[in-house]
Coordinates of C-alpha atoms and ligand atoms in Angstrom, one line a residue:
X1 CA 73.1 81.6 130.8
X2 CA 75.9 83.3 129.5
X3 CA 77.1 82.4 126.0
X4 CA 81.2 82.6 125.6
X5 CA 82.8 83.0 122.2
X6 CA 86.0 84.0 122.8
X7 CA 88.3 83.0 126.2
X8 CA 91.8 84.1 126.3
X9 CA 93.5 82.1 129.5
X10 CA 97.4 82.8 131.1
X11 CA 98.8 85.1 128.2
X12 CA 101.8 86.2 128.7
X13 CA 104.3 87.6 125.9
X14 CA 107.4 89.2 126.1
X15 CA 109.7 91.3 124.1
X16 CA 112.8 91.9 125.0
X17 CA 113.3 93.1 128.0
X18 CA 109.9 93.8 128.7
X19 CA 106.8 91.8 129.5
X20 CA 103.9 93.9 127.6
X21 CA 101.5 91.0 128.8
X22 CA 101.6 88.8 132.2
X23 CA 99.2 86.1 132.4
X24 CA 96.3 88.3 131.2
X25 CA 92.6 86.9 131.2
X26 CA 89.8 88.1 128.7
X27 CA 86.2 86.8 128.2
X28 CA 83.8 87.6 125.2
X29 CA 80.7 86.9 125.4
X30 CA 79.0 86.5 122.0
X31 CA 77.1 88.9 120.0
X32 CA 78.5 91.6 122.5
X33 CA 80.7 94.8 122.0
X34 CA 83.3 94.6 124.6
X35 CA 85.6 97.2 124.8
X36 CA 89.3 97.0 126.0
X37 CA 90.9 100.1 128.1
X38 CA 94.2 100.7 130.0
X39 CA 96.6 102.7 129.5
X40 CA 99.6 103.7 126.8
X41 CA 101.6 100.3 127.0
X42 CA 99.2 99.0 128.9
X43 CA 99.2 96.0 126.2
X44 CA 95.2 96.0 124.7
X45 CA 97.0 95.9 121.3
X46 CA 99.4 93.5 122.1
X47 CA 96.8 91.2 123.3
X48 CA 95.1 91.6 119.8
X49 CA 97.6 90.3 117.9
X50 CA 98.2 87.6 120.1
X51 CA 94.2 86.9 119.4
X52 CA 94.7 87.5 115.5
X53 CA 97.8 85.7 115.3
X54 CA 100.2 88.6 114.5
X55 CA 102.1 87.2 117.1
X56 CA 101.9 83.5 116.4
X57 CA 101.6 80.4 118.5
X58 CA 104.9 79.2 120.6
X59 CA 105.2 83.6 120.6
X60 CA 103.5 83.8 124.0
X61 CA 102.3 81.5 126.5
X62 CA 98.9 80.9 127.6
X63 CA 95.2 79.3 126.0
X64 CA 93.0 81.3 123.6
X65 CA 89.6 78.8 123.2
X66 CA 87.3 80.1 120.3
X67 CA 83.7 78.7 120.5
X68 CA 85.5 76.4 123.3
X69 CA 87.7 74.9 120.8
X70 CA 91.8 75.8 121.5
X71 CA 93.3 78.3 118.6
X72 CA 97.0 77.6 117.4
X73 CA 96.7 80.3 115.0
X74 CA 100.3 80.2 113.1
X75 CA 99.6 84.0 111.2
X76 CA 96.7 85.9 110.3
X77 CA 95.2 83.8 107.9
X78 CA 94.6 81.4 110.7
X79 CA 92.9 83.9 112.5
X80 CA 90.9 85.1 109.2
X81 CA 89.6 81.4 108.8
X82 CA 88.4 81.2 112.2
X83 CA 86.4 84.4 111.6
X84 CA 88.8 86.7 113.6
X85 CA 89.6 90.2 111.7
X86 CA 91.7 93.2 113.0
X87 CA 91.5 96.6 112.0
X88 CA 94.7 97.7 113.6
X89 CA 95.6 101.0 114.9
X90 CA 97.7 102.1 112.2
X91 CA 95.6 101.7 108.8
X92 CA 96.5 99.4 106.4
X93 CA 94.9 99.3 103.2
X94 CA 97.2 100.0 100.1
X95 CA 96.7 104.1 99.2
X96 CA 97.2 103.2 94.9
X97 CA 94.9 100.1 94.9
X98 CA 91.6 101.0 94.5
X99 CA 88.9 100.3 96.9
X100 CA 87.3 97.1 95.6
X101 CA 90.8 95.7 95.1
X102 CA 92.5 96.4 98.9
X103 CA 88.5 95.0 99.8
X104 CA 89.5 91.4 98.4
X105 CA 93.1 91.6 98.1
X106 CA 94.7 88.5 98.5
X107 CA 91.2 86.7 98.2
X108 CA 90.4 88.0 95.0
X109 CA 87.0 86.6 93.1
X110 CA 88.6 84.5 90.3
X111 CA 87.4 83.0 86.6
X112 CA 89.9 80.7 86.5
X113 CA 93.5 80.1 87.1
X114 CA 95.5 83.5 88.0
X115 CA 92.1 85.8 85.9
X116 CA 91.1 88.0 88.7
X117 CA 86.9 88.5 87.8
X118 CA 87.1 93.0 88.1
X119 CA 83.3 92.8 87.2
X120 CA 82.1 90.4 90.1
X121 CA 84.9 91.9 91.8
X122 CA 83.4 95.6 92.0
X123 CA 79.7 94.3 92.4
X124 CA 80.8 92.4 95.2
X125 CA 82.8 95.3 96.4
X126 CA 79.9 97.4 96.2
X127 CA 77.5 95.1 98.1
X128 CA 79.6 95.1 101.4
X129 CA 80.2 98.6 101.1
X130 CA 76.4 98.9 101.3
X131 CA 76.7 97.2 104.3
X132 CA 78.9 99.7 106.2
X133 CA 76.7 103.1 104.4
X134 CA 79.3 103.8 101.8
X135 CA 78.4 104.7 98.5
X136 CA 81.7 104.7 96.9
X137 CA 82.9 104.3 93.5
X138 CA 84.7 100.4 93.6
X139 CA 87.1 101.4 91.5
X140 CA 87.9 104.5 93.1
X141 CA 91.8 104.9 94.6
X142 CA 91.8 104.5 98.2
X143 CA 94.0 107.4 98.8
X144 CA 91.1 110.0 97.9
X145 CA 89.1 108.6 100.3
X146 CA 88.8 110.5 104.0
X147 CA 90.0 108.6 106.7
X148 CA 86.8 108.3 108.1
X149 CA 85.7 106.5 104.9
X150 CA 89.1 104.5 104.5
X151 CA 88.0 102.8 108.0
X152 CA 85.0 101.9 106.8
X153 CA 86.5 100.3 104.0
X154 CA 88.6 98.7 106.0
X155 CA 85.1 96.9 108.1
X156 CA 84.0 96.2 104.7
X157 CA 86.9 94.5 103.9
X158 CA 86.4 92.4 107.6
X159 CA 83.0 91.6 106.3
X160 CA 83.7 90.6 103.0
X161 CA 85.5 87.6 105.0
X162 CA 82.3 86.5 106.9
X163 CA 83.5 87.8 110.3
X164 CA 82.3 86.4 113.5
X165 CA 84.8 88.8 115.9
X166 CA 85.6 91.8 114.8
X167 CA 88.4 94.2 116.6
X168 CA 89.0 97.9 116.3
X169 CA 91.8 99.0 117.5
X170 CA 91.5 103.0 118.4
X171 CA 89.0 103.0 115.0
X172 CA 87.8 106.5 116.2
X173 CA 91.0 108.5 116.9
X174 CA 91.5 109.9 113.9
X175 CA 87.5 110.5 112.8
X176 CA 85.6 113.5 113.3
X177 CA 82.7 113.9 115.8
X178 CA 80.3 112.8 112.8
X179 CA 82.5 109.9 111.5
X180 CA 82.9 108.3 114.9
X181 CA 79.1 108.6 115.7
X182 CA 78.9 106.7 112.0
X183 CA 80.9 103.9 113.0
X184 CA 79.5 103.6 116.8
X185 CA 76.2 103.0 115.0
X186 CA 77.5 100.8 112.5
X187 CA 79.2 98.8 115.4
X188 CA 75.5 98.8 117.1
X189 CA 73.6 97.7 113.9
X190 CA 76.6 95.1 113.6
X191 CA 75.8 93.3 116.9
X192 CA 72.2 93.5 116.0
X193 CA 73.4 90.8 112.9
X194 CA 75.1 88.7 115.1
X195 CA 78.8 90.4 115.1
X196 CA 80.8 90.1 118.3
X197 CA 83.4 93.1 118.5
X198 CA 86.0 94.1 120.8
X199 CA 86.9 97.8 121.1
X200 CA 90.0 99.3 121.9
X201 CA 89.3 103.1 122.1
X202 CA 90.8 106.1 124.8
X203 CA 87.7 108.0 124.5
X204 CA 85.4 106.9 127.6
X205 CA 82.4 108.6 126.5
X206 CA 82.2 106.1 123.2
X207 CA 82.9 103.0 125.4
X208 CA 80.0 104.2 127.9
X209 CA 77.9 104.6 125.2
X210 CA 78.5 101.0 122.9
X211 CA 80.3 98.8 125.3
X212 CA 78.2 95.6 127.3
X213 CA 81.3 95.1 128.9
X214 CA 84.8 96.9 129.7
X215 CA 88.1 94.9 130.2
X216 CA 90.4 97.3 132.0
X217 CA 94.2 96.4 132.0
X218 CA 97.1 97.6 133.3
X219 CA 100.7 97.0 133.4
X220 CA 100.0 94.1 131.1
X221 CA 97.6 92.8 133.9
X222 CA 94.2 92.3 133.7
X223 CA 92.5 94.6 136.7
X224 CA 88.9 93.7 135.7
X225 CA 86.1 93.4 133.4
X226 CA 83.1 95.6 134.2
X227 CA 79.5 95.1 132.5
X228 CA 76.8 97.3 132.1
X229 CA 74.1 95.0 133.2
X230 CA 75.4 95.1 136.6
X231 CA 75.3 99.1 136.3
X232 CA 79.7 99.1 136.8
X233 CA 80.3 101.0 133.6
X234 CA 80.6 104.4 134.8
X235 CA 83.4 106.6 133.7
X236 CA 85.2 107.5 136.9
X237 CA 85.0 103.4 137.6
X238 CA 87.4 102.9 134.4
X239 CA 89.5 105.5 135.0
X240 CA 90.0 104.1 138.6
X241 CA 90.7 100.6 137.1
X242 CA 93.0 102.3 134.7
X243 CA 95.3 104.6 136.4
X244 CA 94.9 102.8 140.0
X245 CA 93.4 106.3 141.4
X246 CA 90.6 108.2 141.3
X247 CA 91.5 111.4 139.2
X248 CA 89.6 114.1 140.3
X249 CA 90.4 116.9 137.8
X250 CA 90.6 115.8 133.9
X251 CA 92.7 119.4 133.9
X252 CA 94.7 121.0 135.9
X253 CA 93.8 124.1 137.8
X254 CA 95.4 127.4 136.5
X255 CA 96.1 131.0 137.2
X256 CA 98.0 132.2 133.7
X257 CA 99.9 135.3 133.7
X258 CA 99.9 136.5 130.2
X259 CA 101.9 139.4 129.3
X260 CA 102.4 141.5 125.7
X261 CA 101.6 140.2 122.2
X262 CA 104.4 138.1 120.9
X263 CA 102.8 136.3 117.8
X264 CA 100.6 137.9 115.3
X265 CA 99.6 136.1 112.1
X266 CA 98.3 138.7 109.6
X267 CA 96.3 138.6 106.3
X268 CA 97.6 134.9 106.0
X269 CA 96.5 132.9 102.9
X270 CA 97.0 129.7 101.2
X271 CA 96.1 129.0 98.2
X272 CA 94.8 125.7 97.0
X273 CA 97.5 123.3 95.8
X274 CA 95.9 122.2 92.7
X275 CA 92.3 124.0 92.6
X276 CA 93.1 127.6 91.1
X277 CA 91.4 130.1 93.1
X278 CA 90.4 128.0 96.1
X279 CA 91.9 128.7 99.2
X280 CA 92.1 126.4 102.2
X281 CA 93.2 129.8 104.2
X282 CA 91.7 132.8 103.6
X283 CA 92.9 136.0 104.9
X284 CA 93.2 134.5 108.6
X285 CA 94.7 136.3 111.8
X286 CA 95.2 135.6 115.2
X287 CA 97.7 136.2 117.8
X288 CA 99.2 134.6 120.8
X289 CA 100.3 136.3 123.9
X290 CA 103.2 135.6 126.4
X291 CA 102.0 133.0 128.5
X292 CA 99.2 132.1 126.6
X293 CA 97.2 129.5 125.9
X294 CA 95.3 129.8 122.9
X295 CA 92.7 127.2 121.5
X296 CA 92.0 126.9 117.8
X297 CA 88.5 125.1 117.2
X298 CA 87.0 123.9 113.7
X299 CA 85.3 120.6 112.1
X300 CA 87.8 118.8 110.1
X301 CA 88.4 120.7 106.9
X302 CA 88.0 124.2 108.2
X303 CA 91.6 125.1 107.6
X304 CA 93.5 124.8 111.3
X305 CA 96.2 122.4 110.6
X306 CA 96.8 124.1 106.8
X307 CA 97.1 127.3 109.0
X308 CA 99.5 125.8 111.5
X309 CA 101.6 123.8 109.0
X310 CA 102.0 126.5 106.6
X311 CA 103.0 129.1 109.3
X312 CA 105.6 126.6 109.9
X313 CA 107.2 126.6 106.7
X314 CA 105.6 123.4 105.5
X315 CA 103.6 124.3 102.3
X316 CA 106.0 125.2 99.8
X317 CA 105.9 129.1 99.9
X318 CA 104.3 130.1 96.6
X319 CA 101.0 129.6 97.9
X320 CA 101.1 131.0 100.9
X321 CA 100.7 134.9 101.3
X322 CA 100.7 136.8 104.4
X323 CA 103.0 138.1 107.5
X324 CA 104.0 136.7 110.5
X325 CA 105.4 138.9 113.4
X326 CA 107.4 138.1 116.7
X327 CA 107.9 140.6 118.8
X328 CA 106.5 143.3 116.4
X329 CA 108.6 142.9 113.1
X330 CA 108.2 140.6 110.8
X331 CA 109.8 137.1 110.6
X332 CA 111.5 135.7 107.1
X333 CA 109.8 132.2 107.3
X334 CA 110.1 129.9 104.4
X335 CA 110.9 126.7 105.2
X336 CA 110.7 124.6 108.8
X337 CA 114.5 125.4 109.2
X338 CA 113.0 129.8 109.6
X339 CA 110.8 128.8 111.8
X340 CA 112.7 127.1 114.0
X341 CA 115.0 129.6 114.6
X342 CA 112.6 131.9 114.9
X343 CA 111.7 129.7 117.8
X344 CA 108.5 127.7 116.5
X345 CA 107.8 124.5 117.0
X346 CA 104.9 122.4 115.4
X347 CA 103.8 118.9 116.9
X348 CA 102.3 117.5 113.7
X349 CA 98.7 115.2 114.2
X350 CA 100.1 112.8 111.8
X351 CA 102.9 111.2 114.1
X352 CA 103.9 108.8 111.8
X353 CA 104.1 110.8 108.5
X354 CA 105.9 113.7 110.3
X355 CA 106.8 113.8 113.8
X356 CA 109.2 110.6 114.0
X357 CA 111.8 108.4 112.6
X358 CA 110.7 105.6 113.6
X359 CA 113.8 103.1 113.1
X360 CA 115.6 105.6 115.4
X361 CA 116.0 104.8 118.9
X362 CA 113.7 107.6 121.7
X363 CA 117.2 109.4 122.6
X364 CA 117.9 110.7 118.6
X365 CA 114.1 111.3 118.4
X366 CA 113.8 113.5 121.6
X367 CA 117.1 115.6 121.1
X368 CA 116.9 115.9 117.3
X369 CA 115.0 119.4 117.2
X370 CA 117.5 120.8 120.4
X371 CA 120.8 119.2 119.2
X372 CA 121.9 122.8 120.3
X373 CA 121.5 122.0 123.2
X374 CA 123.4 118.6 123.8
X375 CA 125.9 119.7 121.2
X376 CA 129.8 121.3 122.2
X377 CA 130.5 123.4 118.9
X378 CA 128.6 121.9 116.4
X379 CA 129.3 118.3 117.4
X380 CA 126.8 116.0 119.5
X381 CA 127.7 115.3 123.5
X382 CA 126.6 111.8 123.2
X383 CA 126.7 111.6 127.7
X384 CA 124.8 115.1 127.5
X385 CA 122.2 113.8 124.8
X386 CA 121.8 110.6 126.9
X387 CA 121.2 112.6 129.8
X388 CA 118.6 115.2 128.8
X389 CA 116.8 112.8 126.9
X390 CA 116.3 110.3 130.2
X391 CA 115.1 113.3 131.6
X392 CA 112.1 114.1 129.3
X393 CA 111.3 110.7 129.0
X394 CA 110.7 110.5 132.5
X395 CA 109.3 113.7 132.5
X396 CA 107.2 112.6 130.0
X397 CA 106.3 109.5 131.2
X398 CA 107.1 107.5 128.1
X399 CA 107.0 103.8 129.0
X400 CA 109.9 102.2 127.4
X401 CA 113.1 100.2 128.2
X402 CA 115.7 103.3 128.8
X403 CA 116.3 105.9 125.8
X404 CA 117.6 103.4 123.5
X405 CA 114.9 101.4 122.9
X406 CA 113.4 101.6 118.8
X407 CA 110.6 104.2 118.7
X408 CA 108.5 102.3 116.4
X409 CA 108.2 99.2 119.0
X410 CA 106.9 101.7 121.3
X411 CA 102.7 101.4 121.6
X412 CA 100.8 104.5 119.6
X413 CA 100.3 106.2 122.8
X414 CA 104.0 106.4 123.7
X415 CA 105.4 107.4 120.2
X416 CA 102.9 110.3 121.0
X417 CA 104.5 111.2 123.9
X418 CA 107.9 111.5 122.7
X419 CA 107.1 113.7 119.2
X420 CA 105.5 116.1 122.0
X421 CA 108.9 115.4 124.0
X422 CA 110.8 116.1 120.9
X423 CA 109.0 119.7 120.6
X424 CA 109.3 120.6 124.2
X425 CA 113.1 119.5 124.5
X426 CA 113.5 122.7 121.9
X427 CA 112.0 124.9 124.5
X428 CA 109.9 127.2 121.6
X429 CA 108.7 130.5 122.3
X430 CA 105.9 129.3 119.9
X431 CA 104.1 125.8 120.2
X432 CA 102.0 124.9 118.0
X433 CA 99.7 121.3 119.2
X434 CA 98.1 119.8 116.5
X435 CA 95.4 117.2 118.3
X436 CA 98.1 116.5 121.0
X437 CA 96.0 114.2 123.0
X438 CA 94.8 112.0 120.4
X439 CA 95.1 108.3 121.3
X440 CA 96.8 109.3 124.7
X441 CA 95.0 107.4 127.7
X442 CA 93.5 110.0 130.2
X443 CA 95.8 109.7 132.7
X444 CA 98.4 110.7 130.3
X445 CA 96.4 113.5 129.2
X446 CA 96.7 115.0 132.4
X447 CA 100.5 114.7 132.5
X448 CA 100.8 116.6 128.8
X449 CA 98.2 119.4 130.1
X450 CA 100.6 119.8 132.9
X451 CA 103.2 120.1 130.9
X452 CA 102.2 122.7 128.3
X453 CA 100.5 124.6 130.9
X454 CA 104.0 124.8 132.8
X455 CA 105.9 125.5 129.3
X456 CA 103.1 128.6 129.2
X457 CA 104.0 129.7 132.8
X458 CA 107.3 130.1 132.1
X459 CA 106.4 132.7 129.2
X460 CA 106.1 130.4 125.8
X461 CA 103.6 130.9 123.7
X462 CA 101.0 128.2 123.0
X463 CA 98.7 126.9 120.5
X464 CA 96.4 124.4 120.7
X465 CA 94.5 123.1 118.0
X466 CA 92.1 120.2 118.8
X467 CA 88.8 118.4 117.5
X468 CA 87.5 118.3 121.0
X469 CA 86.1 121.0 122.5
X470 CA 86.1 120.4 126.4
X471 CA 89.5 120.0 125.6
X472 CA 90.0 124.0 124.4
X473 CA 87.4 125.0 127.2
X474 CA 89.5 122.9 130.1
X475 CA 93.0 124.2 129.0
X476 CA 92.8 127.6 126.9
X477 CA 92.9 130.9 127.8
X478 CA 91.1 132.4 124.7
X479 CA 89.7 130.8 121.7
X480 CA 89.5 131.2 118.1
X481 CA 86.7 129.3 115.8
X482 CA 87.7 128.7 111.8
X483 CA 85.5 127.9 108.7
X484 CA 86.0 127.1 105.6
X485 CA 89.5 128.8 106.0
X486 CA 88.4 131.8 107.7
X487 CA 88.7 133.4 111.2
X488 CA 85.3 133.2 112.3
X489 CA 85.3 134.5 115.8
X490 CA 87.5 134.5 119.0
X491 CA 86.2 133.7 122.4
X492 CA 87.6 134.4 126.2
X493 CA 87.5 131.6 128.3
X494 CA 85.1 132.8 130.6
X495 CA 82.6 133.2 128.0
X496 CA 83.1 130.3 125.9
X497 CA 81.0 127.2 125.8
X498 CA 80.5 124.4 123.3
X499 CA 77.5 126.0 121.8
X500 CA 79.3 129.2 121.1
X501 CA 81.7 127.5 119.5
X502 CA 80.3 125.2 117.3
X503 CA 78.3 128.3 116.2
X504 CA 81.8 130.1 115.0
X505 CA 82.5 126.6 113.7
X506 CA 79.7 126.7 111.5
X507 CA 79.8 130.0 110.0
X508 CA 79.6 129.7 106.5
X509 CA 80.3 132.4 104.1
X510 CA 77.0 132.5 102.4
Ligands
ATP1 N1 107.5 95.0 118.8 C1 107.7 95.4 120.1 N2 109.0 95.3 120.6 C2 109.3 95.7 121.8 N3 108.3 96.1 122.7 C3 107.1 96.2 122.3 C4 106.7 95.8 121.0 N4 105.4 96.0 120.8 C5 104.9 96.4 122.0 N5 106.0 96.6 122.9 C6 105.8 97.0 124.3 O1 104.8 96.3 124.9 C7 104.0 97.1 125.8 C8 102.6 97.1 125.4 O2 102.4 97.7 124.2 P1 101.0 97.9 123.4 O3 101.3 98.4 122.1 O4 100.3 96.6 123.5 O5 100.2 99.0 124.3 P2 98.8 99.6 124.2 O6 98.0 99.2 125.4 O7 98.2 99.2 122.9 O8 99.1 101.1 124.2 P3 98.5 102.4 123.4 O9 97.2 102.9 124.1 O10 99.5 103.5 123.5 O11 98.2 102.0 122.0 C9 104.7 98.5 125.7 O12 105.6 98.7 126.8 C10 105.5 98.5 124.4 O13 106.6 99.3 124.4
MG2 MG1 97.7 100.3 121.1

């Protein structure tokens, strides 16, 4: 007999103008992991918050029944007391507070009236961190802490509240291959102590491998839950439930044409910002040809995004040595404004801390690195500006209400899609991806691959740096490993596997 926790009946929310959910169903059993897929916009997160109470009662329509009792959960506290916690997408512990005090802020252990108890405090701190396999320092600022770690904290902070549900909410898109793997165990040995979670994650091969069950929506619909006993979790069935095809090809076929040498980085260094003689680059090189595609491959740390930042002007240029050339002479680059004209472009992997303004509506977002090319001397075309950027946003698929909609309201997915918009609208003779794909649903993926593989047809150059590596072999021409800062090899894609790779990837100095 089959043991429901969680039942949410008819909901349907709407913002303005759109209807992110329509009379969506879900089912939980208990003590299961049950994962949630669909689509960018497809509304998993918006569903959570209806759950947690983000969205509160009388916001939405429709029945959530916890333990077969009806929830009117009026804010998150609510939700907390009924034993529901969210990580959500976008982390949010407090970067100054120290790790004990985001655990059991704003249910701090007291000795009395308003005298917060810092020793019982950190000892309970350190207790539920054992639970989630960290041995951190309590009193340790939060901000020093690897993401990886700060989601942990995050759990602990979940447990610290005697959870019964626990949802994760894309926990693993910004984790390394080892980090992930941590936290799919922890989710495993959390269901072995009773914990029900629910899993929103893009990465099929993680929800294949913790899931019982799979809820697939779409359009704010619910297309159908799949379960593992019955054998339907297979990773072609979701994507089918997802997109409403089969998807034969996760990339696109290609015949590149790739012409003369246009960039060359060479000697290039930079220097630790505070360690005196450490350097997170050391002495790399590489170049890019016309038409290119070339993948840059390394375990988090190994230097690729200091590389890619700093060759586009962002690291303050007295601790970066070395030469970039286009064309064969040397380029003046030192600051983002250089290397823009010297037609670079760099989508960050930190959307929100680099790549958007989010209180700006998706037309001033898309144009703002061409306004060239919507401008009539010096002075924005507001029709032309409306214009082009309708047309990347449909090119780009970003599901929105029309270019004037708030980019922040958009879902993660879709914010994605529009800082890569943003870069493409400035037609570069250089791109530089920085984990392009990361929370994008697959179908998506596909479209973005498209994209940058046209971009490299018509003779830019591209660089693609990304933590997964079917990703580099599927799409790159040639590929180049990093370690510890250095250049560690370079591969050709017909000789490049994931095992030759991650032995470049590996190479240590000593
Ligand atoms: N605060 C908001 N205001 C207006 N529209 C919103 C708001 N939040 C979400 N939406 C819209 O609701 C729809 C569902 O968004 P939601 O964030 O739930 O998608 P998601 O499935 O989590 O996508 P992703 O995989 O990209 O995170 C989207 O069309 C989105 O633009
Ligand atoms: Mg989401």
């Amino acid at each position: 007999m089959s043991d429901v926790l969680l039942r949410m009946r008819g909901i349907t929310k709407e913002f303005p103008g759109v209807v992110a959910l329509d009379n969506v169903d879900l089912r939980v059993e208990r003590g299961e992991i049950h994962a949630l897929m669909g689509e960018n916009g497809a509304g998993k997160s918006t569903l959570m918050k209806v759950l947690s109470g983000v969205y509160p009662h009388g916001e939405y329509s429709g029945e959530i029944l916890l333990d077969g009792e009806v929830c009117a959960f009026h804010g998150i506290s609510d939700s907390e007391r009924a034993g529901i916690a969210i990580i959500h997408q976008e982390l949010a512990l407090v970067p100054q507070l120290s790790v004990a005090e985001n655990i059991y802020l704003g249910n701090e252990r007291t000795r009395g009236p308003g005298l917060i108890d810092w020793g019982r405090t950190a000892a309970m701190a350190r207790d539920v961190l054992g639970r989630v396999g960290l041995d951190e320092d309590p009193t340790a600022p939060v901000s020093t802490l690897s993401v990886g770690r700060q989601q942990l904290v995050e759990i602990a902070k979940a447990l610290s509240k005697r959870v019964s549900l626990l949802i994760l909410d894309e926990p693993t898109s910004a984790l390394n291959e080892a980090e992930s793997d941590n936290l799919l165990r922890l989710l495993l040995e959390l269901k072995e102590q009773g914990i029900t979670s629910i899993l929103i994650s893009h990465k099929l091969g993680e929800v294949t491998r913790v899931a019982d069950s799979v809820t697939v929506l779409r359009d704010g619909r619910t297309i159908e839950t799949l379960s593992t006993a019955s054998g339907h979790v297979d990773e072609d069935r979701i994507i089918r439930g997802m997109v409403g095809r089969d998807l034969d090809e996760r990339y696109p076929e290609r015949s590149a044409e790739i012409g003369e040498v246009r960039f060359e980085v060479r000697d290039w260094t930079v220097d630790h910002p505070t360690q005196v003689g450490r350097r997170v680059v050391d002495g790399a090189g590489l170049e890019v040809r016309r038409g290119e595609i070339v993948g840059l491959a390394g375990l988090m740390g190994a230097g690729r995004t200091e590389l890619a930042m700093s060759v586009f002007g962002r690291s303050y240029g007295r601790y970066v040595h070395g030469t970039v050339y286009k064309d064969g002479a040397p380029l003046r680059l030192h600051d983002v404004d250089d290397a823009i004209s010297a037609g670079i472009a760099y989508v960050p992997e930190d959307r929100k801390e680099l790549g958007l303004i989010l209180e700006d509506d998706i037309r001033r977002n898309l144009t703002l690195a061409g306004l060239g090319r919507v401008s009539r001397r010096a002075v924005i075309d507001p029709a032309r500006e409306a214009v082009a950027a309708e047309e990347m946003r449909t090119r780009m698929r970003v599901k929105s209400n029309g270019v004037y909609q708030t980019t922040g309201d958009l879902s993660g997915g879709n914010q994605q899609k529009v800082v890569l918009g943003k870069w493409l609208f400035a037609e570069p003779d250089l791109l530089i991806l920085d984990e392009p794909t990361r929370g994008i649903d697959v179908g998506a993926k596909y479209e973005i691959y498209l994209i940058v593989q046209r971009l490299a047809a018509q003779g830019a150059c591209v660089l693609l740096i990304s933590s997964e590596l079917p990703e580099l072999l599927g799409m790159c021409d040639r590929i180049y490993a990093m370690c510890e800062g250095r250049i560690t090899g370079e591969i050709p894609r017909e000789r490049a596997d994931q095992e030759s790779l991650m032995k470049l990837m590996t190479m240590t100095k000593a």
